[in-house]
Short mmCIF file of C-alpha atoms in Angstrom, two decimals:
data_model
loop_
_atom_site.label_atom_id
_atom_site.label_comp_id
_atom_site.label_asym_id
_atom_site.label_seq_id
_atom_site.Cartn_x
_atom_site.Cartn_y
_atom_site.Cartn_z
CA UNK A 1 70.67 92.83 83.23
CA UNK A 2 70.21 89.98 85.62
CA UNK A 3 71.41 90.49 89.05
CA UNK A 4 74.64 88.60 89.99
CA UNK A 5 74.23 85.26 91.62
CA UNK A 6 77.55 84.94 93.45
CA UNK A 7 76.85 87.10 96.47
CA UNK A 8 73.66 85.03 97.18
CA UNK A 9 75.60 81.96 96.93
CA UNK A 10 78.38 83.46 99.15
CA UNK A 11 75.61 84.06 101.85
CA UNK A 12 74.70 80.42 101.73
CA UNK A 13 71.48 80.51 99.55
CA UNK A 14 71.09 77.10 98.07
CA UNK A 15 68.61 78.34 95.39
CA UNK A 16 71.28 80.76 94.16
CA UNK A 17 73.45 77.78 93.48
CA UNK A 18 70.70 76.27 91.39
CA UNK A 19 70.31 79.50 89.43
CA UNK A 20 74.11 79.62 88.94
CA UNK A 21 73.95 76.15 87.24
CA UNK A 22 71.14 77.25 85.05
CA UNK A 23 72.86 80.49 83.98
CA UNK A 24 76.61 79.47 83.73
CA UNK A 25 76.31 75.57 83.41
CA UNK A 26 76.63 75.75 79.52
CA UNK A 27 79.64 78.17 79.62
CA UNK A 28 81.35 76.01 82.13
CA UNK A 29 80.69 72.74 80.20
CA UNK A 30 81.90 74.58 77.01
CA UNK A 31 85.18 75.49 78.61
CA UNK A 32 85.71 72.11 80.31
CA UNK A 33 85.13 70.49 77.09
CA UNK A 34 87.49 72.56 75.01
CA UNK A 35 90.35 72.22 77.68
CA UNK A 36 89.89 68.56 78.41
CA UNK A 37 91.19 65.50 76.66
CA UNK A 38 88.13 63.18 77.18
CA UNK A 39 84.40 63.77 77.99
CA UNK A 40 84.85 62.05 81.35
CA UNK A 41 87.77 64.28 82.21
CA UNK A 42 85.37 67.43 81.17
CA UNK A 43 82.74 66.10 83.56
CA UNK A 44 85.13 65.66 86.42
CA UNK A 45 86.47 69.11 85.61
CA UNK A 46 82.88 70.83 85.88
CA UNK A 47 82.17 69.31 89.22
CA UNK A 48 85.74 70.59 90.56
CA UNK A 49 84.85 74.04 88.92
CA UNK A 50 81.51 74.37 90.63
CA UNK A 51 83.05 73.16 93.92
CA UNK A 52 85.58 75.98 93.31
CA UNK A 53 82.79 78.55 92.88
CA UNK A 54 80.83 77.54 96.00
CA UNK A 55 84.16 77.89 98.00
CA UNK A 56 85.23 81.22 96.30
CA UNK A 57 81.86 82.80 95.80
CA UNK A 58 82.68 85.32 98.49
CA UNK A 59 85.71 86.53 96.69
CA UNK A 60 83.75 87.95 93.83
CA UNK A 61 84.08 91.60 93.43
CA UNK A 62 81.75 93.27 90.80
CA UNK A 63 83.97 96.36 90.83
CA UNK A 64 86.86 94.30 89.48
CA UNK A 65 85.04 91.99 87.10
CA UNK A 66 81.73 90.99 85.67
CA UNK A 67 80.30 87.59 87.28
CA UNK A 68 80.98 85.72 83.91
CA UNK A 69 84.63 86.90 83.80
CA UNK A 70 85.13 85.77 87.41
CA UNK A 71 83.53 82.49 86.77
CA UNK A 72 85.60 81.77 83.56
CA UNK A 73 88.84 82.94 85.66
CA UNK A 74 87.77 80.39 88.50
CA UNK A 75 87.14 77.70 85.75
CA UNK A 76 90.50 78.33 83.93
CA UNK A 77 92.28 78.08 87.34
CA UNK A 78 90.76 74.60 87.88
CA UNK A 79 91.44 73.50 84.31
CA UNK A 80 94.97 74.59 84.23
CA UNK A 81 95.60 73.02 87.72
CA UNK A 82 93.89 69.79 86.34
CA UNK A 83 96.05 69.72 83.27
CA UNK A 84 99.20 70.24 85.10
CA UNK A 85 98.49 67.46 87.62
CA UNK A 86 97.76 65.19 84.69
CA UNK A 87 100.91 66.37 82.99
CA UNK A 88 99.47 66.62 79.63
CA UNK A 89 98.00 69.18 77.62
CA UNK A 90 94.44 69.09 76.29
CA UNK A 91 94.24 68.30 72.65
CA UNK A 92 92.23 70.43 70.20
CA UNK A 93 91.01 67.71 68.19
CA UNK A 94 87.27 67.62 68.25
CA UNK A 95 87.18 71.29 69.50
CA UNK A 96 89.81 72.88 67.28
CA UNK A 97 88.98 76.32 66.18
CA UNK A 98 89.83 77.87 62.82
CA UNK A 99 91.55 80.85 64.50
CA UNK A 100 91.54 82.61 61.27
CA UNK A 101 87.86 83.04 61.32
CA UNK A 102 87.38 82.95 65.03
CA UNK A 103 85.20 85.75 65.87
CA UNK A 104 83.76 87.05 69.01
CA UNK A 105 80.57 85.41 69.78
CA UNK A 106 77.43 86.33 71.61
CA UNK A 107 76.16 83.49 73.60
CA UNK A 108 72.30 82.66 73.44
CA UNK A 109 72.35 81.91 77.24
CA UNK A 110 74.34 84.76 78.65
CA UNK A 111 75.11 88.27 77.60
CA UNK A 112 78.71 88.68 76.71
CA UNK A 113 79.74 91.44 79.05
CA UNK A 114 81.13 94.52 78.11
CA UNK A 115 84.77 93.48 79.28
CA UNK A 116 84.69 90.48 76.77
CA UNK A 117 84.00 92.86 74.00
CA UNK A 118 86.80 95.15 75.32
CA UNK A 119 89.17 91.94 75.39
CA UNK A 120 88.13 91.15 71.77
CA UNK A 121 88.80 94.75 70.71
CA UNK A 122 92.20 94.91 72.53
CA UNK A 123 93.20 91.67 70.70
CA UNK A 124 92.16 93.15 67.46
CA UNK A 125 94.82 95.83 67.84
CA UNK A 126 97.53 93.15 67.95
CA UNK A 127 99.31 92.08 64.72
CA UNK A 128 97.74 88.76 63.34
CA UNK A 129 100.40 86.78 64.48
CA UNK A 130 100.56 88.01 67.92
CA UNK A 131 96.69 87.57 68.11
CA UNK A 132 97.25 83.93 67.06
CA UNK A 133 99.56 83.18 69.68
CA UNK A 134 97.46 84.75 72.34
CA UNK A 135 94.39 82.84 71.38
CA UNK A 136 96.41 79.65 71.05
CA UNK A 137 97.30 80.07 74.76
CA UNK A 138 94.23 81.51 76.24
CA UNK A 139 91.46 79.84 74.02
CA UNK A 140 93.32 76.61 72.96
CA UNK A 141 94.96 76.24 76.29
CA UNK A 142 98.47 75.33 74.60
CA UNK A 143 101.42 75.67 76.61
CA UNK A 144 104.12 78.20 75.63
CA UNK A 145 106.35 75.64 74.40
CA UNK A 146 103.59 73.87 72.35
CA UNK A 147 102.93 76.98 70.68
CA UNK A 148 106.58 77.88 69.97
CA UNK A 149 106.62 74.26 68.23
CA UNK A 150 103.28 74.63 66.58
CA UNK A 151 104.06 78.14 64.90
CA UNK A 152 107.77 77.56 64.49
CA UNK A 153 108.49 80.54 66.54
CA UNK A 154 111.18 81.06 69.36
CA UNK A 155 109.73 80.46 72.80
CA UNK A 156 110.94 83.83 73.90
CA UNK A 157 108.83 85.49 71.17
CA UNK A 158 105.81 83.35 72.06
CA UNK A 159 106.22 84.48 75.78
CA UNK A 160 106.57 88.29 74.63
CA UNK A 161 103.43 88.16 72.47
CA UNK A 162 101.54 86.58 75.21
CA UNK A 163 102.60 89.09 77.64
CA UNK A 164 101.86 91.96 75.21
CA UNK A 165 98.48 90.67 74.52
CA UNK A 166 97.34 90.32 78.02
CA UNK A 167 98.84 93.49 79.04
CA UNK A 168 96.91 95.04 76.40
CA UNK A 169 93.55 93.42 77.52
CA UNK A 170 94.59 94.11 81.13
CA UNK A 171 94.88 97.97 80.27
CA UNK A 172 91.57 97.84 78.28
CA UNK A 173 89.74 96.42 81.14
CA UNK A 174 91.24 98.81 83.59
CA UNK A 175 90.17 101.98 81.63
CA UNK A 176 86.46 101.95 82.26
CA UNK A 177 87.09 101.52 85.86
CA UNK A 178 89.63 104.34 85.93
CA UNK A 179 87.19 106.56 84.11
CA UNK A 180 84.44 105.84 86.58
CA UNK A 181 86.69 106.61 89.61
CA UNK A 182 87.87 109.94 87.92
CA UNK A 183 84.24 110.84 87.58
CA UNK A 184 83.34 110.23 91.24
CA UNK B 1 117.07 95.19 90.65
CA UNK B 2 113.63 96.10 91.69
CA UNK B 3 112.61 96.61 87.93
CA UNK B 4 114.00 93.23 87.10
CA UNK B 5 112.10 91.51 89.83
CA UNK B 6 109.07 93.28 89.06
CA UNK B 7 109.45 92.21 85.39
CA UNK B 8 110.11 88.74 86.49
CA UNK B 9 106.92 88.80 88.54
CA UNK B 10 104.88 89.96 85.74
CA UNK B 11 106.32 87.36 83.46
CA UNK B 12 105.34 84.74 85.98
CA UNK B 13 101.86 86.06 86.50
CA UNK B 14 101.36 85.77 82.83
CA UNK B 15 102.48 82.33 82.81
CA UNK B 16 100.20 81.54 85.73
CA UNK B 17 97.37 82.83 83.75
CA UNK B 18 97.98 81.04 80.76
CA UNK B 19 99.94 77.70 81.51
CA UNK B 20 100.17 77.38 85.36
CA UNK B 21 102.88 77.21 87.52
CA UNK B 22 104.58 74.31 89.28
CA UNK B 23 105.09 74.42 92.99
CA UNK B 24 108.49 75.76 92.74
CA UNK B 25 107.57 78.42 90.46
CA UNK B 26 104.35 79.25 92.56
CA UNK B 27 106.54 79.73 95.56
CA UNK B 28 108.92 81.90 93.61
CA UNK B 29 106.21 84.11 92.42
CA UNK B 30 104.79 84.32 95.97
CA UNK B 31 108.06 85.62 97.19
CA UNK B 32 108.12 88.12 94.14
CA UNK B 33 104.65 89.49 94.95
CA UNK B 34 105.56 90.00 98.57
CA UNK B 35 108.31 92.28 97.18
CA UNK B 36 105.89 93.97 94.87
CA UNK B 37 102.49 94.30 96.48
CA UNK B 38 101.63 96.87 93.89
CA UNK B 39 101.16 94.17 91.37
CA UNK B 40 97.57 93.03 90.96
CA UNK B 41 97.95 89.34 91.09
CA UNK B 42 94.54 88.60 89.59
CA UNK B 43 94.40 91.06 86.65
CA UNK B 44 96.37 89.02 84.13
CA UNK B 45 94.08 85.89 85.03
CA UNK B 46 90.99 88.19 84.68
CA UNK B 47 92.42 89.34 81.30
CA UNK B 48 92.81 85.76 79.97
CA UNK B 49 89.30 84.92 81.21
CA UNK B 50 87.94 87.91 79.37
CA UNK B 51 89.59 86.73 76.17
CA UNK B 52 88.41 83.04 76.62
CA UNK B 53 84.83 84.28 77.36
CA UNK B 54 84.72 86.58 74.38
CA UNK B 55 85.17 83.68 72.00
CA UNK B 56 83.24 80.91 73.80
CA UNK B 57 80.09 79.79 72.52
CA UNK B 58 78.16 77.93 75.31
CA UNK B 59 76.37 75.63 72.62
CA UNK B 60 75.44 72.75 74.95
CA UNK B 61 73.66 72.66 78.37
CA UNK B 62 75.05 70.76 81.04
CA UNK B 63 74.08 66.84 80.55
CA UNK B 64 71.33 66.14 82.91
CA UNK B 65 73.21 63.43 84.67
CA UNK B 66 76.23 65.78 85.35
CA UNK B 67 73.85 68.53 86.48
CA UNK B 68 72.38 66.21 88.88
CA UNK B 69 75.80 65.33 90.25
CA UNK B 70 76.73 69.05 90.66
CA UNK B 71 73.41 69.80 92.42
CA UNK B 72 73.87 67.16 94.80
CA UNK B 73 77.43 68.20 95.40
CA UNK B 74 76.18 71.75 96.02
CA UNK B 75 73.53 70.58 98.51
CA UNK B 76 76.16 68.70 100.37
CA UNK B 77 78.48 71.75 100.37
CA UNK B 78 75.82 74.16 101.49
CA UNK B 79 74.74 71.66 104.29
CA UNK B 80 78.20 71.73 105.52
CA UNK B 81 78.36 75.48 105.62
CA UNK B 82 75.10 75.76 107.59
CA UNK B 83 76.14 77.76 110.76
CA UNK B 84 75.80 75.97 113.88
CA UNK B 85 76.22 76.76 117.57
CA UNK B 86 78.91 74.16 117.92
CA UNK B 87 82.39 75.08 118.87
CA UNK B 88 85.00 74.25 116.29
CA UNK B 89 84.98 76.22 113.12
CA UNK B 90 86.45 75.21 109.84
CA UNK B 91 88.36 78.27 108.92
CA UNK B 92 90.02 77.95 105.50
CA UNK B 93 91.73 80.60 103.73
CA UNK B 94 92.18 79.54 100.08
CA UNK B 95 94.39 82.47 99.53
CA UNK B 96 95.37 82.66 95.99
CA UNK B 97 98.89 82.46 97.01
CA UNK B 98 98.28 79.24 98.68
CA UNK B 99 96.58 77.61 96.01
CA UNK B 100 98.56 74.91 94.58
CA UNK B 101 101.90 76.59 95.42
CA UNK B 102 104.76 74.82 96.73
CA UNK B 103 107.70 75.16 98.99
CA UNK B 104 111.08 76.66 98.65
CA UNK B 105 112.70 73.16 98.11
CA UNK B 106 115.42 73.71 100.71
CA UNK B 107 113.07 74.15 103.52
CA UNK B 108 110.97 70.83 103.14
CA UNK B 109 114.17 68.63 102.28
CA UNK B 110 114.61 66.19 105.00
CA UNK B 111 111.46 67.36 106.86
CA UNK B 112 110.35 63.68 107.12
CA UNK B 113 113.54 62.77 108.89
CA UNK B 114 113.31 65.76 111.16
CA UNK B 115 109.86 64.68 112.13
CA UNK B 116 110.96 61.16 112.72
CA UNK B 117 113.61 62.47 115.24
CA UNK B 118 110.82 63.82 117.40
CA UNK B 119 109.63 61.41 119.88
CA UNK B 120 106.53 60.03 118.35
CA UNK B 121 104.22 58.60 120.51
CA UNK B 122 101.01 56.94 119.06
CA UNK B 123 98.24 57.38 121.65
CA UNK B 124 95.90 55.09 120.36
CA UNK B 125 93.42 56.15 122.87
CA UNK B 126 90.56 56.61 120.68
CA UNK B 127 88.02 54.44 122.36
CA UNK B 128 85.00 55.04 120.65
CA UNK B 129 85.33 52.04 118.32
CA UNK B 130 86.29 49.27 120.74
CA UNK B 131 83.88 46.87 122.04
CA UNK B 132 85.06 47.18 125.55
CA UNK B 133 85.41 50.84 125.83
CA UNK B 134 82.17 52.99 125.72
CA UNK B 135 82.63 56.22 124.18
CA UNK B 136 83.81 59.00 126.28
CA UNK B 137 81.69 61.66 127.29
CA UNK B 138 82.54 64.59 125.05
CA UNK B 139 83.39 67.69 127.13
CA UNK B 140 82.45 70.09 124.53
CA UNK B 141 79.50 70.41 122.40
CA UNK B 142 80.05 68.15 119.25
CA UNK B 143 80.09 69.59 115.74
CA UNK B 144 77.15 67.92 114.47
CA UNK B 145 77.40 69.16 110.73
CA UNK B 146 80.89 68.02 110.09
CA UNK B 147 80.51 65.14 112.12
CA UNK B 148 77.48 63.96 110.36
CA UNK B 149 79.41 64.53 107.09
CA UNK B 150 82.21 62.52 108.35
CA UNK B 151 79.93 59.56 109.38
CA UNK B 152 78.39 59.75 105.85
CA UNK B 153 81.83 59.53 104.15
CA UNK B 154 82.79 56.68 106.26
CA UNK B 155 79.67 54.85 105.58
CA UNK B 156 79.95 55.47 101.71
CA UNK B 157 83.46 55.79 100.82
CA UNK B 158 84.74 52.40 99.26
CA UNK B 159 88.22 53.58 99.41
CA UNK B 160 88.47 55.01 102.95
CA UNK B 161 91.69 55.56 104.78
CA UNK B 162 91.37 55.93 108.59
CA UNK B 163 94.61 56.89 110.50
CA UNK B 164 95.05 57.90 114.09
CA UNK B 165 97.06 60.97 114.74
CA UNK B 166 100.43 60.33 116.19
CA UNK B 167 101.65 62.99 118.70
CA UNK B 168 105.13 64.60 118.55
CA UNK B 169 106.90 66.50 121.35
CA UNK B 170 105.56 69.60 120.42
CA UNK B 171 103.83 71.12 123.45
CA UNK B 172 100.37 71.38 121.61
CA UNK B 173 100.57 67.57 121.28
CA UNK B 174 100.31 66.75 124.84
CA UNK B 175 97.22 65.08 125.50
CA UNK B 176 96.17 65.45 121.89
CA UNK B 177 94.92 62.69 119.55
CA UNK B 178 92.12 61.60 117.10
CA UNK B 179 92.02 60.47 113.68
CA UNK B 180 91.96 61.52 110.04
CA UNK B 181 89.75 60.06 107.31
CA UNK B 182 90.27 60.44 103.63
CA UNK B 183 88.51 59.15 100.42
CA UNK B 184 90.75 59.72 97.41
CA UNK B 185 87.71 58.98 95.08
CA UNK B 186 85.73 61.62 96.55
CA UNK B 187 88.88 63.76 97.34
CA UNK B 188 87.05 64.46 100.91
CA UNK B 189 88.22 64.07 104.28
CA UNK B 190 87.91 64.89 107.85
CA UNK B 191 90.06 65.43 110.84
CA UNK B 192 88.92 64.53 114.26
CA UNK B 193 91.02 65.85 117.13
CA UNK B 194 90.66 65.72 120.98
CA UNK B 195 92.78 67.72 123.18
CA UNK B 196 94.10 69.81 120.68
CA UNK B 197 94.74 73.15 122.35
CA UNK B 198 92.39 76.18 121.51
CA UNK B 199 94.38 78.75 119.39
CA UNK B 200 93.89 82.49 119.11
CA UNK B 201 93.68 82.98 115.31
CA UNK B 202 94.91 86.39 115.59
CA UNK B 203 98.21 84.90 116.93
CA UNK B 204 98.48 81.34 115.28
CA UNK B 205 96.25 78.86 113.40
CA UNK B 206 96.63 75.10 112.60
CA UNK B 207 97.31 73.99 108.86
CA UNK B 208 97.09 70.47 107.49
CA UNK B 209 99.66 69.30 104.69
CA UNK B 210 98.94 66.01 102.81
CA UNK B 211 101.70 64.19 101.18
CA UNK B 212 101.22 62.61 97.87
CA UNK B 213 103.15 59.60 96.69
CA UNK B 214 102.51 60.81 93.08
CA UNK B 215 103.63 64.26 93.95
CA UNK B 216 106.95 65.70 94.98
CA UNK B 217 107.38 65.10 98.79
CA UNK B 218 109.13 68.39 99.11
CA UNK B 219 105.85 70.01 98.26
CA UNK B 220 102.89 68.74 100.09
CA UNK B 221 99.29 69.75 99.41
CA UNK B 222 97.63 72.41 101.57
CA UNK B 223 94.90 70.80 103.30
CA UNK B 224 93.51 73.86 104.70
CA UNK B 225 93.83 76.26 107.61
CA UNK B 226 91.62 75.72 110.66
CA UNK B 227 91.00 76.78 114.22
CA UNK B 228 90.13 74.91 117.56
CA UNK B 229 87.86 77.25 119.34
CA UNK B 230 86.94 75.22 122.27
CA UNK B 231 88.45 72.29 124.16
CA UNK B 232 86.93 68.91 123.52
CA UNK B 233 86.36 66.91 120.26
CA UNK B 234 86.37 68.92 117.22
CA UNK B 235 85.68 67.64 113.59
CA UNK B 236 87.29 69.67 110.81
CA UNK B 237 86.78 69.11 107.02
CA UNK B 238 89.88 68.89 104.93
CA UNK B 239 90.15 71.55 102.31
CA UNK B 240 92.78 70.26 99.79
CA UNK B 241 93.87 72.86 97.48
CA UNK B 242 94.89 70.43 94.78
CA UNK B 243 94.02 66.82 93.98
CA UNK B 244 95.55 64.23 96.01
CA UNK B 245 96.15 60.91 94.22
CA UNK B 246 97.67 58.66 96.88
CA UNK B 247 98.18 60.26 100.28
CA UNK B 248 101.14 58.93 102.22
CA UNK B 249 101.13 61.29 105.30
CA UNK B 250 98.99 63.99 106.92
CA UNK B 251 100.68 66.43 109.08
CA UNK B 252 99.33 69.32 111.27
CA UNK B 253 101.49 72.34 111.89
CA UNK B 254 100.89 75.60 113.68
CA UNK B 255 101.48 78.76 111.54
CA UNK B 256 100.94 82.42 111.55
CA UNK B 257 97.26 83.74 110.95
CA UNK B 258 96.18 82.79 107.44
CA UNK B 259 98.60 79.89 106.89
CA UNK B 260 101.84 79.80 104.81
CA UNK B 261 102.84 78.61 101.66
CA UNK B 262 106.10 77.35 103.15
CA UNK B 263 105.88 75.78 106.49
CA UNK B 264 108.97 76.00 108.77
CA UNK B 265 107.62 73.00 110.64
CA UNK B 266 108.90 74.52 113.79
CA UNK B 267 105.49 73.61 115.27
CA UNK B 268 104.41 70.04 114.20
CA UNK B 269 102.18 68.57 116.66
CA UNK B 270 100.37 65.69 115.04
CA UNK B 271 101.17 63.26 112.27
CA UNK B 272 99.31 60.46 110.66
CA UNK B 273 101.25 58.16 108.31
CA UNK B 274 99.77 55.63 105.83
CA UNK B 275 101.28 52.37 106.62
#
């Protein structure tokens, strides 16, 4: 398993930044493309995400999350902020996923960490409708009201499903850490 | 009551992790989290990230031209971070609670009027760029790295704003001045100060606020927290937490260590307004 790069980035090692681009550039590009309306917007987003990574590298805590998950979190923060600033939501055209057949994927570039698998497994315990709502929110980047319109569901129900889904994933991610702490 | 507010905090944490919060909501969440420190405010975002990651296939490498731009940006960033023996430090605490959050609306309303009521004295003493007044000898060591970056921005930016600080009646403003430069295209800027008092970071820190014509004037963008560690000229890079589309005003306040989400504006030594 390759060593984490963010601690070296945090220490100011320029070579580590190059390696970070090599290791996670495709992931960040994929996230940006899926969450952006136009290619130009995606490119701007990628630059802003990497800048946020350089600035927040020292916040990475391997005991709380894997490096890919932390980087995805930072990327999502920037993408959500950019979308709110532009006051429009990203379309799904061109990147629309058939949620019926969406399966967890293993990247050819990076290893999908254990917690991504835990997340996928936790979502699998939800009812199909709940899982769909959670994926429309997190994966497709739709707002809660957009989802409510899209699936013809009360907004309150959408919020409840998303909260339930995230809490289930959150609990699934916490369990290995709690088990490790109990063992020490 | 406690359960209800905790429930509300969780709901807002979920919203932040999935669709984001506006400034009012962000401030509301920060207030709730102060009452509920037991809530891990990153865990919902990490959960959402884990879901996204589980279903994302990175099927295309970064385009070469984009990678080059990112690499150039990285080189620039790390150049700025290189430690120097110079005096002033840029200390930015991009605390999660400060990211993109806004203010209690009531506290910022009328702040411009209040600032205008203070006696503004534009010092205009910055001599360096006049033909007849040679640059003053700088009393303290110059911050070469930030200053070089500032010079580079000035040389390259096609949309550069350069504004002189106007001092208020705040005691910290006595004898203080300088300027601020900003490029909206590159979203970079630098503040230059002279005579701004040295602060004890354990007691108080300076914080920049940027007002955006395309944003709500009640909720300025947090431009970063910084310190002045020695007297003399200091150059500080702006660390805007959100994109600024059309700045109208830059304001420096004095806040508690770590900065604030909502400024009481009780201490507001310097302003720079776009005319």
